[in-house]
């Protein structure tokens, strides 16, 4: 099992046009000009490796990751151009009945990305930060939904134990990857090894552990050792092995600048709320309203947070005795193409103002079924209303730092996700909210939400 290492994401086709050169010999004074012959110059053939080399690093990472998810690429996800990557592209093209050129055209690239996304969704792929260690790792949450953790790490398991993911940490005196690899080969007893890689900063082992197959990747920093171990029944091999490559790629044991434990929260945080009923129900972002000692909606006074959905990061607020509310119509079926995101930006982004504004965003699919908004709107828009071009409610925009698989020590980017309209409506219905809005005027329906913390 040739499974290896590090990161994700895209690709383009390069067209090389034919060139012609006109050769014009010199003439002497008084001489008749000679007939000039146009000689075509044959362009040099461009190899697939040359096309790949012309891509951005992020595009090659994406390409390798997607090829791995569809089962064509089995190697290190580094973004480096290799014969293995080109051969994987050719295999993908052949399997789809295309010409194996080694260069994907835009249609083929789109099919590859869509196929990889569906496979990610099928296993509930998430890249998370483990709070006790700060390590980043990818987890197939549908395969291993049960989580337990302690000071030594964390363990994700399937309900029947057929698949297990273990993140462990320990101290060692003067550790080296070579010494650690030899130690792991013998512990626990009975391991048989069929593949080993030892580098100065990490090592990889795979083989059998009892009746289960295992894959282990370990790394160290100073005297601390952190290992990712994946155990799975042989009957799960077809399902798990493509995921193992992605997990190895996403694993970053010691992310630079990642704080262990919950991140610090702002003392005062601004978000956007959407009024959804004339009796004072407001939907907004859960994270932006966590741990508040006071919640205020300017112009209406204090608000109470009466419900929260941790899975989808929604919060339900109530304002009491308010008059003149203009709830948004959240019924209907929107078209998820180009959306208008309407919210109220942070005061620092608008010179102390509190005006509602709209920005454009496109919808893209993330692993696990989430829908990303690109580009992310400004700070303060978390909880903003998303409407399609016809004014129909598409969902709620939430801003959050999302840890994604990437190069070691890469800073996590801020991203925006769309909580779909059906999810919002189900959340409101579950908490007895009768959405009475009839207006499609999002600017009239959004309010600023201010959270004050200790």
CSV table of C-alpha atoms in Angstrom, one decimal:
chain,number,residue,atom,x,y,z
A,1,UNK,CA,0.0,0.0,0.0
A,2,UNK,CA,1.8,3.1,-1.2
A,3,UNK,CA,0.2,5.7,0.9
A,4,UNK,CA,2.0,9.0,1.7
A,5,UNK,CA,1.9,12.6,2.8
A,6,UNK,CA,1.0,16.3,2.7
A,7,UNK,CA,-1.9,18.8,1.1
A,8,UNK,CA,-5.0,19.9,-1.6
A,9,UNK,CA,-6.7,21.8,-4.8
A,10,UNK,CA,-7.2,22.7,-9.3
A,11,UNK,CA,-5.9,22.7,-13.0
A,12,UNK,CA,-6.1,24.3,-16.5
A,13,UNK,CA,-5.3,23.4,-20.1
A,14,UNK,CA,-2.7,25.2,-22.1
A,15,UNK,CA,-3.1,25.6,-25.8
A,16,UNK,CA,0.1,26.0,-27.9
A,17,UNK,CA,-0.5,27.9,-31.1
A,18,UNK,CA,1.5,27.4,-34.3
A,19,UNK,CA,4.1,30.1,-35.0
A,20,UNK,CA,5.3,31.3,-38.4
A,21,UNK,CA,8.5,33.2,-39.2
A,22,UNK,CA,9.2,35.2,-42.3
A,23,UNK,CA,12.8,35.0,-43.5
A,24,UNK,CA,13.8,38.2,-45.3
A,25,UNK,CA,17.4,38.2,-46.8
A,26,UNK,CA,19.2,41.5,-47.1
A,27,UNK,CA,19.3,43.4,-50.5
A,28,UNK,CA,22.0,45.5,-51.9
A,29,UNK,CA,21.4,49.0,-53.3
A,30,UNK,CA,19.8,49.0,-56.8
A,31,UNK,CA,19.3,45.3,-56.7
A,32,UNK,CA,15.8,43.9,-57.4
A,33,UNK,CA,14.2,42.5,-54.3
A,34,UNK,CA,14.2,38.7,-54.3
A,35,UNK,CA,11.1,36.7,-53.7
A,36,UNK,CA,10.6,36.0,-50.0
A,37,UNK,CA,9.6,32.5,-49.0
A,38,UNK,CA,7.5,32.1,-45.9
A,39,UNK,CA,8.8,29.1,-44.0
A,40,UNK,CA,6.5,27.7,-41.2
A,41,UNK,CA,8.3,26.9,-38.0
A,42,UNK,CA,7.0,23.8,-36.3
A,43,UNK,CA,6.1,24.5,-32.7
A,44,UNK,CA,7.8,22.4,-30.1
A,45,UNK,CA,5.5,19.7,-28.7
A,46,UNK,CA,4.6,20.4,-25.0
A,47,UNK,CA,4.7,17.5,-22.7
A,48,UNK,CA,2.0,17.0,-20.0
A,49,UNK,CA,4.8,17.6,-17.4
A,50,UNK,CA,5.4,21.1,-18.9
A,51,UNK,CA,1.7,21.9,-18.7
A,52,UNK,CA,1.5,20.8,-15.1
A,53,UNK,CA,4.6,22.8,-14.2
A,54,UNK,CA,2.9,26.0,-15.6
A,55,UNK,CA,0.1,25.6,-13.0
A,56,UNK,CA,0.1,27.3,-9.7
A,57,UNK,CA,1.2,25.2,-6.7
A,58,UNK,CA,-2.4,25.2,-5.3
A,59,UNK,CA,-3.8,23.9,-8.5
A,60,UNK,CA,-1.4,21.0,-8.6
A,61,UNK,CA,-2.2,20.2,-4.9
A,62,UNK,CA,-5.9,20.2,-5.7
A,63,UNK,CA,-5.4,18.0,-8.8
A,64,UNK,CA,-3.4,15.4,-6.8
A,65,UNK,CA,-5.9,15.4,-4.0
A,66,UNK,CA,-8.9,15.0,-6.3
A,67,UNK,CA,-7.1,12.2,-8.2
A,68,UNK,CA,-6.4,10.5,-4.9
A,69,UNK,CA,-10.0,10.7,-3.9
A,70,UNK,CA,-11.2,9.0,-7.1
A,71,UNK,CA,-8.7,6.2,-6.6
A,72,UNK,CA,-6.3,7.1,-9.5
A,73,UNK,CA,-3.4,8.6,-7.6
A,74,UNK,CA,-1.5,6.8,-4.8
A,75,UNK,CA,1.4,8.9,-3.6
A,76,UNK,CA,2.6,12.0,-1.9
A,77,UNK,CA,0.2,15.0,-2.2
A,78,UNK,CA,2.9,17.6,-2.4
A,79,UNK,CA,2.0,19.6,-5.6
A,80,UNK,CA,5.2,18.4,-7.2
A,81,UNK,CA,5.0,17.4,-10.9
A,82,UNK,CA,5.7,13.7,-11.3
A,83,UNK,CA,5.3,10.9,-13.8
A,84,UNK,CA,2.9,9.2,-11.3
A,85,UNK,CA,0.6,12.3,-11.4
A,86,UNK,CA,0.6,12.4,-15.2
A,87,UNK,CA,-0.2,8.6,-15.4
A,88,UNK,CA,-3.0,9.1,-12.9
A,89,UNK,CA,-4.5,11.8,-15.2
A,90,UNK,CA,-4.2,9.5,-18.2
A,91,UNK,CA,-5.9,6.6,-16.3
A,92,UNK,CA,-8.8,9.0,-15.3
A,93,UNK,CA,-9.2,10.0,-18.9
A,94,UNK,CA,-9.1,6.4,-20.2
A,95,UNK,CA,-11.6,5.2,-17.6
A,96,UNK,CA,-14.0,7.9,-18.8
A,97,UNK,CA,-13.6,6.9,-22.5
A,98,UNK,CA,-11.4,9.9,-23.3
A,99,UNK,CA,-8.1,10.3,-25.0
A,100,UNK,CA,-5.3,9.8,-22.4
A,101,UNK,CA,-3.3,13.0,-23.1
A,102,UNK,CA,-2.2,13.6,-19.5
A,103,UNK,CA,-3.7,17.1,-19.7
A,104,UNK,CA,-7.2,17.6,-18.4
A,105,UNK,CA,-9.5,19.9,-20.4
A,106,UNK,CA,-11.9,22.1,-18.4
A,107,UNK,CA,-14.8,19.7,-18.8
A,108,UNK,CA,-12.7,16.7,-17.5
A,109,UNK,CA,-11.3,18.8,-14.7
A,110,UNK,CA,-14.9,19.7,-13.6
A,111,UNK,CA,-15.9,16.1,-13.7
A,112,UNK,CA,-12.9,15.1,-11.6
A,113,UNK,CA,-13.6,17.8,-9.0
A,114,UNK,CA,-17.2,16.9,-8.8
A,115,UNK,CA,-16.5,13.2,-8.4
A,116,UNK,CA,-14.0,13.8,-5.7
A,117,UNK,CA,-16.4,16.1,-3.9
A,118,UNK,CA,-19.1,13.5,-3.9
A,119,UNK,CA,-16.7,10.9,-2.4
A,120,UNK,CA,-15.7,13.4,0.3
A,121,UNK,CA,-19.4,14.0,1.1
A,122,UNK,CA,-20.1,10.3,1.3
A,123,UNK,CA,-17.7,9.9,4.2
A,124,UNK,CA,-18.4,13.2,5.9
A,125,UNK,CA,-14.9,14.7,5.3
A,126,UNK,CA,-13.9,17.4,7.7
A,127,UNK,CA,-10.5,18.9,8.5
A,128,UNK,CA,-10.5,19.8,12.2
A,129,UNK,CA,-8.2,21.2,14.9
A,130,UNK,CA,-7.9,18.8,17.9
A,131,UNK,CA,-8.3,21.1,21.0
A,132,UNK,CA,-5.9,19.4,23.4
A,133,UNK,CA,-2.9,19.4,21.0
A,134,UNK,CA,-3.7,22.0,18.4
A,135,UNK,CA,-3.0,19.4,15.7
A,136,UNK,CA,-4.9,19.5,12.4
A,137,UNK,CA,-6.2,16.4,10.8
A,138,UNK,CA,-8.9,15.2,8.4
A,139,UNK,CA,-11.7,13.1,9.8
A,140,UNK,CA,-14.3,11.0,7.8
A,141,UNK,CA,-17.0,11.9,10.3
A,142,UNK,CA,-19.6,9.5,8.8
A,143,UNK,CA,-17.2,6.6,9.2
A,144,UNK,CA,-16.0,7.5,12.7
A,145,UNK,CA,-18.7,9.6,14.4
A,146,UNK,CA,-17.8,8.8,18.0
A,147,UNK,CA,-15.1,10.9,19.7
A,148,UNK,CA,-13.4,10.5,23.0
A,149,UNK,CA,-10.4,12.5,24.1
A,150,UNK,CA,-8.0,13.1,27.0
A,151,UNK,CA,-4.7,14.8,27.7
A,152,UNK,CA,-2.8,12.2,25.6
A,153,UNK,CA,-4.9,12.8,22.5
A,154,UNK,CA,-8.2,11.8,20.8
A,155,UNK,CA,-9.9,8.8,19.3
A,156,UNK,CA,-12.6,8.6,16.6
A,157,UNK,CA,-14.4,5.3,16.1
A,158,UNK,CA,-17.2,3.8,14.1
A,159,UNK,CA,-20.1,2.4,16.2
A,160,UNK,CA,-18.9,-1.2,15.7
A,161,UNK,CA,-15.2,-0.5,15.9
A,162,UNK,CA,-14.5,-1.5,12.4
A,163,UNK,CA,-12.7,1.8,11.8
A,164,UNK,CA,-10.6,3.7,14.3
A,165,UNK,CA,-8.6,6.9,14.1
A,166,UNK,CA,-6.1,7.7,16.9
A,167,UNK,CA,-4.2,10.9,17.6
A,168,UNK,CA,-1.6,10.4,20.3
A,169,UNK,CA,1.1,12.5,22.0
A,170,UNK,CA,3.9,11.6,24.3
A,171,UNK,CA,7.3,12.8,25.4
A,172,UNK,CA,10.5,11.0,24.4
A,173,UNK,CA,14.2,11.7,25.4
A,174,UNK,CA,16.1,12.8,22.3
A,175,UNK,CA,13.8,11.2,19.8
A,176,UNK,CA,14.6,10.6,16.1
A,177,UNK,CA,12.3,9.5,13.4
A,178,UNK,CA,14.4,6.4,12.7
A,179,UNK,CA,14.3,5.4,16.4
A,180,UNK,CA,10.6,6.1,16.7
A,181,UNK,CA,9.8,4.0,13.5
A,182,UNK,CA,11.7,1.0,14.9
A,183,UNK,CA,9.8,1.4,18.2
A,184,UNK,CA,6.4,1.6,16.5
A,185,UNK,CA,7.1,-1.5,14.5
A,186,UNK,CA,7.3,-3.5,17.7
A,187,UNK,CA,4.4,-1.8,19.7
A,188,UNK,CA,1.9,-3.2,20.0
A,189,UNK,CA,3.3,-6.8,19.7
A,190,UNK,CA,2.3,-8.7,16.6
A,191,UNK,CA,2.4,-5.9,14.1
A,192,UNK,CA,3.6,-6.9,10.6
A,193,UNK,CA,5.0,-4.2,8.4
A,194,UNK,CA,4.7,-4.1,4.6
A,195,UNK,CA,5.7,-0.5,4.0
A,196,UNK,CA,8.1,1.9,5.7
A,197,UNK,CA,9.2,5.5,5.0
A,198,UNK,CA,11.6,7.4,7.3
A,199,UNK,CA,12.4,11.0,6.7
A,200,UNK,CA,14.2,13.5,9.1
A,201,UNK,CA,10.9,15.1,10.1
A,202,UNK,CA,8.3,12.3,9.8
A,203,UNK,CA,7.9,8.5,9.3
A,204,UNK,CA,5.2,6.3,7.9
A,205,UNK,CA,4.4,2.6,8.6
A,206,UNK,CA,1.6,0.4,7.2
A,207,UNK,CA,0.7,-3.2,7.5
A,208,UNK,CA,-1.3,-5.5,9.7
A,209,UNK,CA,-2.1,-5.2,13.4
A,210,UNK,CA,-4.0,-8.3,14.5
A,211,UNK,CA,-6.9,-8.7,12.2
A,212,UNK,CA,-6.9,-5.1,11.1
A,213,UNK,CA,-4.9,-3.1,8.5
A,214,UNK,CA,-3.2,-0.1,9.9
A,215,UNK,CA,-1.5,3.1,8.7
A,216,UNK,CA,0.6,5.2,11.0
A,217,UNK,CA,2.3,8.6,10.4
A,218,UNK,CA,4.4,10.1,13.1
A,219,UNK,CA,6.3,13.4,13.6
A,220,UNK,CA,8.2,15.1,16.3
A,221,UNK,CA,9.1,18.6,17.6
A,222,UNK,CA,11.6,18.8,20.4
A,223,UNK,CA,10.9,16.0,22.8
A,224,UNK,CA,7.2,15.6,21.9
A,225,UNK,CA,6.0,12.9,19.5
A,226,UNK,CA,2.6,12.9,17.8
A,227,UNK,CA,1.3,10.1,15.8
A,228,UNK,CA,-1.8,9.5,13.6
A,229,UNK,CA,-2.9,5.9,13.4
A,230,UNK,CA,-5.7,4.5,11.3
A,231,UNK,CA,-7.0,1.0,11.9
A,232,UNK,CA,-9.7,-0.7,9.8
A,233,UNK,CA,-11.1,-4.1,9.1
A,234,UNK,CA,-10.0,-5.7,5.8
A,235,UNK,CA,-13.6,-5.7,4.7
A,236,UNK,CA,-13.5,-1.9,4.8
A,237,UNK,CA,-10.4,-1.6,2.7
A,238,UNK,CA,-12.1,-0.3,-0.5
A,239,UNK,CA,-13.9,2.4,1.4
A,240,UNK,CA,-11.1,3.5,3.8
A,241,UNK,CA,-7.9,3.4,1.7
A,242,UNK,CA,-8.6,6.4,-0.5
A,243,UNK,CA,-9.5,8.3,2.7
A,244,UNK,CA,-6.2,7.3,4.3
A,245,UNK,CA,-4.3,9.2,1.6
A,246,UNK,CA,-6.3,12.3,2.2
A,247,UNK,CA,-5.9,12.0,6.0
A,248,UNK,CA,-2.1,11.6,5.6
A,249,UNK,CA,-2.1,14.7,3.4
A,250,UNK,CA,-4.2,16.8,5.9
A,251,UNK,CA,-2.3,15.8,9.0
A,252,UNK,CA,-0.3,18.7,10.5
A,253,UNK,CA,0.9,17.7,13.9
A,254,UNK,CA,2.4,21.0,14.9
A,255,UNK,CA,0.7,23.9,13.0
A,256,UNK,CA,2.5,27.2,13.4
A,257,UNK,CA,0.6,29.8,15.4
A,258,UNK,CA,-2.3,27.4,16.3
A,259,UNK,CA,-3.4,28.0,19.8
A,260,UNK,CA,-4.2,24.9,21.9
A,261,UNK,CA,-7.7,25.0,23.3
A,262,UNK,CA,-10.5,27.4,22.4
A,263,UNK,CA,-9.5,30.5,20.5
A,264,UNK,CA,-9.7,33.9,22.3
A,265,UNK,CA,-13.0,35.7,21.7
A,266,UNK,CA,-13.5,39.4,21.1
A,267,UNK,CA,-14.7,41.4,24.0
A,268,UNK,CA,-17.2,43.1,21.7
A,269,UNK,CA,-18.3,41.3,18.5
A,270,UNK,CA,-20.6,42.5,15.8
A,271,UNK,CA,-22.8,40.3,13.7
A,272,UNK,CA,-25.9,40.5,11.5
A,273,UNK,CA,-29.3,39.1,12.4
A,274,UNK,CA,-32.3,38.5,10.1
A,275,UNK,CA,-35.8,39.3,11.4
A,276,UNK,CA,-38.0,36.3,10.5
A,277,UNK,CA,-41.3,37.1,12.3
A,278,UNK,CA,-43.2,40.1,13.4
A,279,UNK,CA,-43.1,39.0,17.1
A,280,UNK,CA,-39.4,39.5,17.3
A,281,UNK,CA,-37.7,36.2,16.2
A,282,UNK,CA,-34.2,36.9,14.8
A,283,UNK,CA,-31.9,34.3,13.2
A,284,UNK,CA,-28.1,34.8,13.4
A,285,UNK,CA,-24.8,33.1,13.7
A,286,UNK,CA,-24.2,30.9,16.8
A,287,UNK,CA,-20.5,31.4,17.1
A,288,UNK,CA,-20.8,35.2,17.0
A,289,UNK,CA,-23.3,35.1,19.9
A,290,UNK,CA,-21.5,32.5,22.2
A,291,UNK,CA,-20.6,33.4,25.8
A,292,UNK,CA,-22.2,36.8,25.7
A,293,UNK,CA,-23.0,38.6,28.9
A,294,UNK,CA,-25.2,41.0,26.9
A,295,UNK,CA,-26.8,40.8,23.5
A,296,UNK,CA,-28.0,44.1,22.0
A,297,UNK,CA,-29.8,45.0,18.8
A,298,UNK,CA,-29.5,48.7,18.2
A,299,UNK,CA,-32.8,50.4,17.9
A,300,UNK,CA,-34.7,47.6,19.7
A,301,UNK,CA,-32.7,47.0,22.9
A,302,UNK,CA,-31.7,43.8,24.6
A,303,UNK,CA,-32.1,40.4,23.0
A,304,UNK,CA,-32.2,36.9,24.5
A,305,UNK,CA,-30.6,33.9,22.8
A,306,UNK,CA,-33.3,31.2,23.1
A,307,UNK,CA,-31.9,28.4,21.0
A,308,UNK,CA,-28.7,27.3,19.2
A,309,UNK,CA,-27.7,24.7,16.6
A,310,UNK,CA,-24.1,23.6,17.0
A,311,UNK,CA,-24.0,21.5,13.9
A,312,UNK,CA,-25.1,24.3,11.6
A,313,UNK,CA,-23.9,27.3,13.7
A,314,UNK,CA,-27.4,28.9,13.9
A,315,UNK,CA,-28.8,30.9,16.8
A,316,UNK,CA,-32.3,32.1,17.5
A,317,UNK,CA,-32.7,35.4,19.3
A,318,UNK,CA,-35.8,37.1,20.7
A,319,UNK,CA,-36.5,40.8,21.0
A,320,UNK,CA,-39.6,41.8,23.0
A,321,UNK,CA,-42.1,44.6,22.6
A,322,UNK,CA,-40.6,45.7,19.3
A,323,UNK,CA,-42.7,47.6,16.8
A,324,UNK,CA,-42.3,48.2,13.1
A,325,UNK,CA,-40.3,45.0,12.4
A,326,UNK,CA,-40.1,44.0,8.7
A,327,UNK,CA,-39.5,40.2,8.7
A,328,UNK,CA,-38.0,38.7,5.6
A,329,UNK,CA,-39.9,36.2,3.5
A,330,UNK,CA,-37.9,32.9,3.8
A,331,UNK,CA,-40.3,30.7,1.9
A,332,UNK,CA,-39.7,29.4,-1.7
A,333,UNK,CA,-36.9,27.6,-3.5
A,334,UNK,CA,-33.9,29.7,-4.4
A,335,UNK,CA,-31.4,29.1,-7.2
A,336,UNK,CA,-27.9,28.6,-5.8
A,337,UNK,CA,-25.9,30.5,-8.4
A,338,UNK,CA,-24.7,34.1,-7.8
A,339,UNK,CA,-26.2,35.3,-4.5
A,340,UNK,CA,-26.6,38.7,-2.9
A,341,UNK,CA,-25.4,38.7,0.7
A,342,UNK,CA,-27.0,41.4,2.7
A,343,UNK,CA,-25.7,42.3,6.2
A,344,UNK,CA,-24.2,45.1,8.3
A,345,UNK,CA,-20.5,45.3,8.3
A,346,UNK,CA,-18.4,45.9,11.4
A,347,UNK,CA,-18.3,49.6,12.4
A,348,UNK,CA,-14.6,49.8,11.7
A,349,UNK,CA,-15.3,48.8,8.1
A,350,UNK,CA,-17.7,51.6,7.5
A,351,UNK,CA,-16.3,54.5,9.6
A,352,UNK,CA,-18.5,53.9,12.6
A,353,UNK,CA,-21.6,53.5,10.5
A,354,UNK,CA,-24.4,50.9,10.8
A,355,UNK,CA,-25.7,50.8,7.2
A,356,UNK,CA,-26.9,47.6,5.6
A,357,UNK,CA,-25.2,46.7,2.4
A,358,UNK,CA,-25.1,43.8,-0.1
A,359,UNK,CA,-22.2,42.0,-1.7
A,360,UNK,CA,-22.1,39.3,-4.4
A,361,UNK,CA,-20.9,35.8,-3.7
A,362,UNK,CA,-20.7,32.6,-5.6
A,363,UNK,CA,-21.6,29.2,-4.1
A,364,UNK,CA,-19.1,26.3,-4.1
A,365,UNK,CA,-19.3,22.9,-2.5
A,366,UNK,CA,-17.1,21.9,0.4
A,367,UNK,CA,-16.4,18.4,1.7
A,368,UNK,CA,-19.1,17.0,3.8
A,369,UNK,CA,-21.9,18.8,2.0
A,370,UNK,CA,-21.2,22.3,3.2
A,371,UNK,CA,-21.6,25.2,0.8
A,372,UNK,CA,-18.9,27.8,0.7
A,373,UNK,CA,-19.4,31.5,-0.3
A,374,UNK,CA,-16.7,33.1,-2.3
A,375,UNK,CA,-15.4,35.7,-1.8
A,376,UNK,CA,-16.2,35.8,1.9
A,377,UNK,CA,-18.1,39.0,2.9
A,378,UNK,CA,-16.7,41.5,5.4
A,379,UNK,CA,-16.5,41.1,9.2
A,380,UNK,CA,-19.9,41.8,10.7
A,381,UNK,CA,-21.8,39.9,8.0
A,382,UNK,CA,-21.9,36.7,9.9
A,383,UNK,CA,-25.6,35.9,10.1
A,384,UNK,CA,-26.4,37.9,6.9
A,385,UNK,CA,-29.2,37.0,4.6
A,386,UNK,CA,-28.4,35.4,1.2
A,387,UNK,CA,-30.9,35.9,-1.6
A,388,UNK,CA,-30.8,34.7,-5.2
A,389,UNK,CA,-31.2,36.9,-8.3
A,390,UNK,CA,-34.9,36.6,-8.1
A,391,UNK,CA,-35.1,37.8,-4.4
A,392,UNK,CA,-35.8,34.3,-3.0
A,393,UNK,CA,-34.2,33.4,0.4
A,394,UNK,CA,-31.2,31.0,-0.1
A,395,UNK,CA,-30.0,30.8,3.5
A,396,UNK,CA,-27.8,32.4,6.1
A,397,UNK,CA,-24.1,33.3,5.7
A,398,UNK,CA,-21.8,32.5,8.6
A,399,UNK,CA,-18.2,33.5,8.9
A,400,UNK,CA,-15.7,31.4,10.7
A,401,UNK,CA,-12.1,30.3,10.6
A,402,UNK,CA,-12.0,27.0,8.7
A,403,UNK,CA,-9.0,24.8,8.9
A,404,UNK,CA,-8.3,23.2,5.5
A,405,UNK,CA,-5.7,20.8,4.4
A,406,UNK,CA,-2.7,22.7,3.2
A,407,UNK,CA,1.0,23.1,3.3
A,408,UNK,CA,2.6,22.7,6.8
A,409,UNK,CA,2.5,25.9,8.8
A,410,UNK,CA,0.0,27.5,6.5
A,411,UNK,CA,-2.3,30.0,8.4
A,412,UNK,CA,-6.0,28.9,8.4
A,413,UNK,CA,-8.0,31.2,6.1
A,414,UNK,CA,-11.3,32.9,7.0
A,415,UNK,CA,-14.2,31.4,5.0
A,416,UNK,CA,-17.9,32.0,4.7
A,417,UNK,CA,-20.4,29.1,4.6
A,418,UNK,CA,-24.0,29.1,3.5
A,419,UNK,CA,-26.5,27.5,5.8
A,420,UNK,CA,-29.2,26.5,3.3
A,421,UNK,CA,-32.7,27.8,3.5
A,422,UNK,CA,-34.2,24.4,4.3
A,423,UNK,CA,-31.9,24.0,7.3
A,424,UNK,CA,-32.9,27.5,8.5
A,425,UNK,CA,-36.6,26.8,8.2
A,426,UNK,CA,-36.3,23.4,9.9
A,427,UNK,CA,-34.4,25.0,12.8
A,428,UNK,CA,-37.1,27.7,13.2
A,429,UNK,CA,-39.9,25.2,13.0
A,430,UNK,CA,-38.3,23.0,15.6
A,431,UNK,CA,-38.3,26.0,18.0
A,432,UNK,CA,-41.9,27.0,17.4
A,433,UNK,CA,-41.2,30.1,15.2
A,434,UNK,CA,-43.9,31.0,12.7
A,435,UNK,CA,-42.0,32.8,10.0
A,436,UNK,CA,-44.5,35.5,8.9
A,437,UNK,CA,-42.4,37.6,6.6
A,438,UNK,CA,-43.7,38.6,3.2
A,439,UNK,CA,-41.0,41.1,2.2
A,440,UNK,CA,-38.1,40.4,-0.1
A,441,UNK,CA,-36.3,43.6,1.1
A,442,UNK,CA,-33.3,42.1,2.9
A,443,UNK,CA,-31.9,45.5,3.9
A,444,UNK,CA,-35.1,46.3,5.8
A,445,UNK,CA,-35.0,42.9,7.5
A,446,UNK,CA,-31.4,42.8,8.8
A,447,UNK,CA,-30.3,44.2,12.1
A,448,UNK,CA,-27.0,44.6,13.8
A,449,UNK,CA,-26.3,42.2,16.7
A,450,UNK,CA,-23.8,43.2,19.3
A,451,UNK,CA,-22.3,40.6,21.7
A,452,UNK,CA,-20.4,41.8,24.8
A,453,UNK,CA,-18.2,39.4,26.6
A,454,UNK,CA,-16.1,39.5,29.8
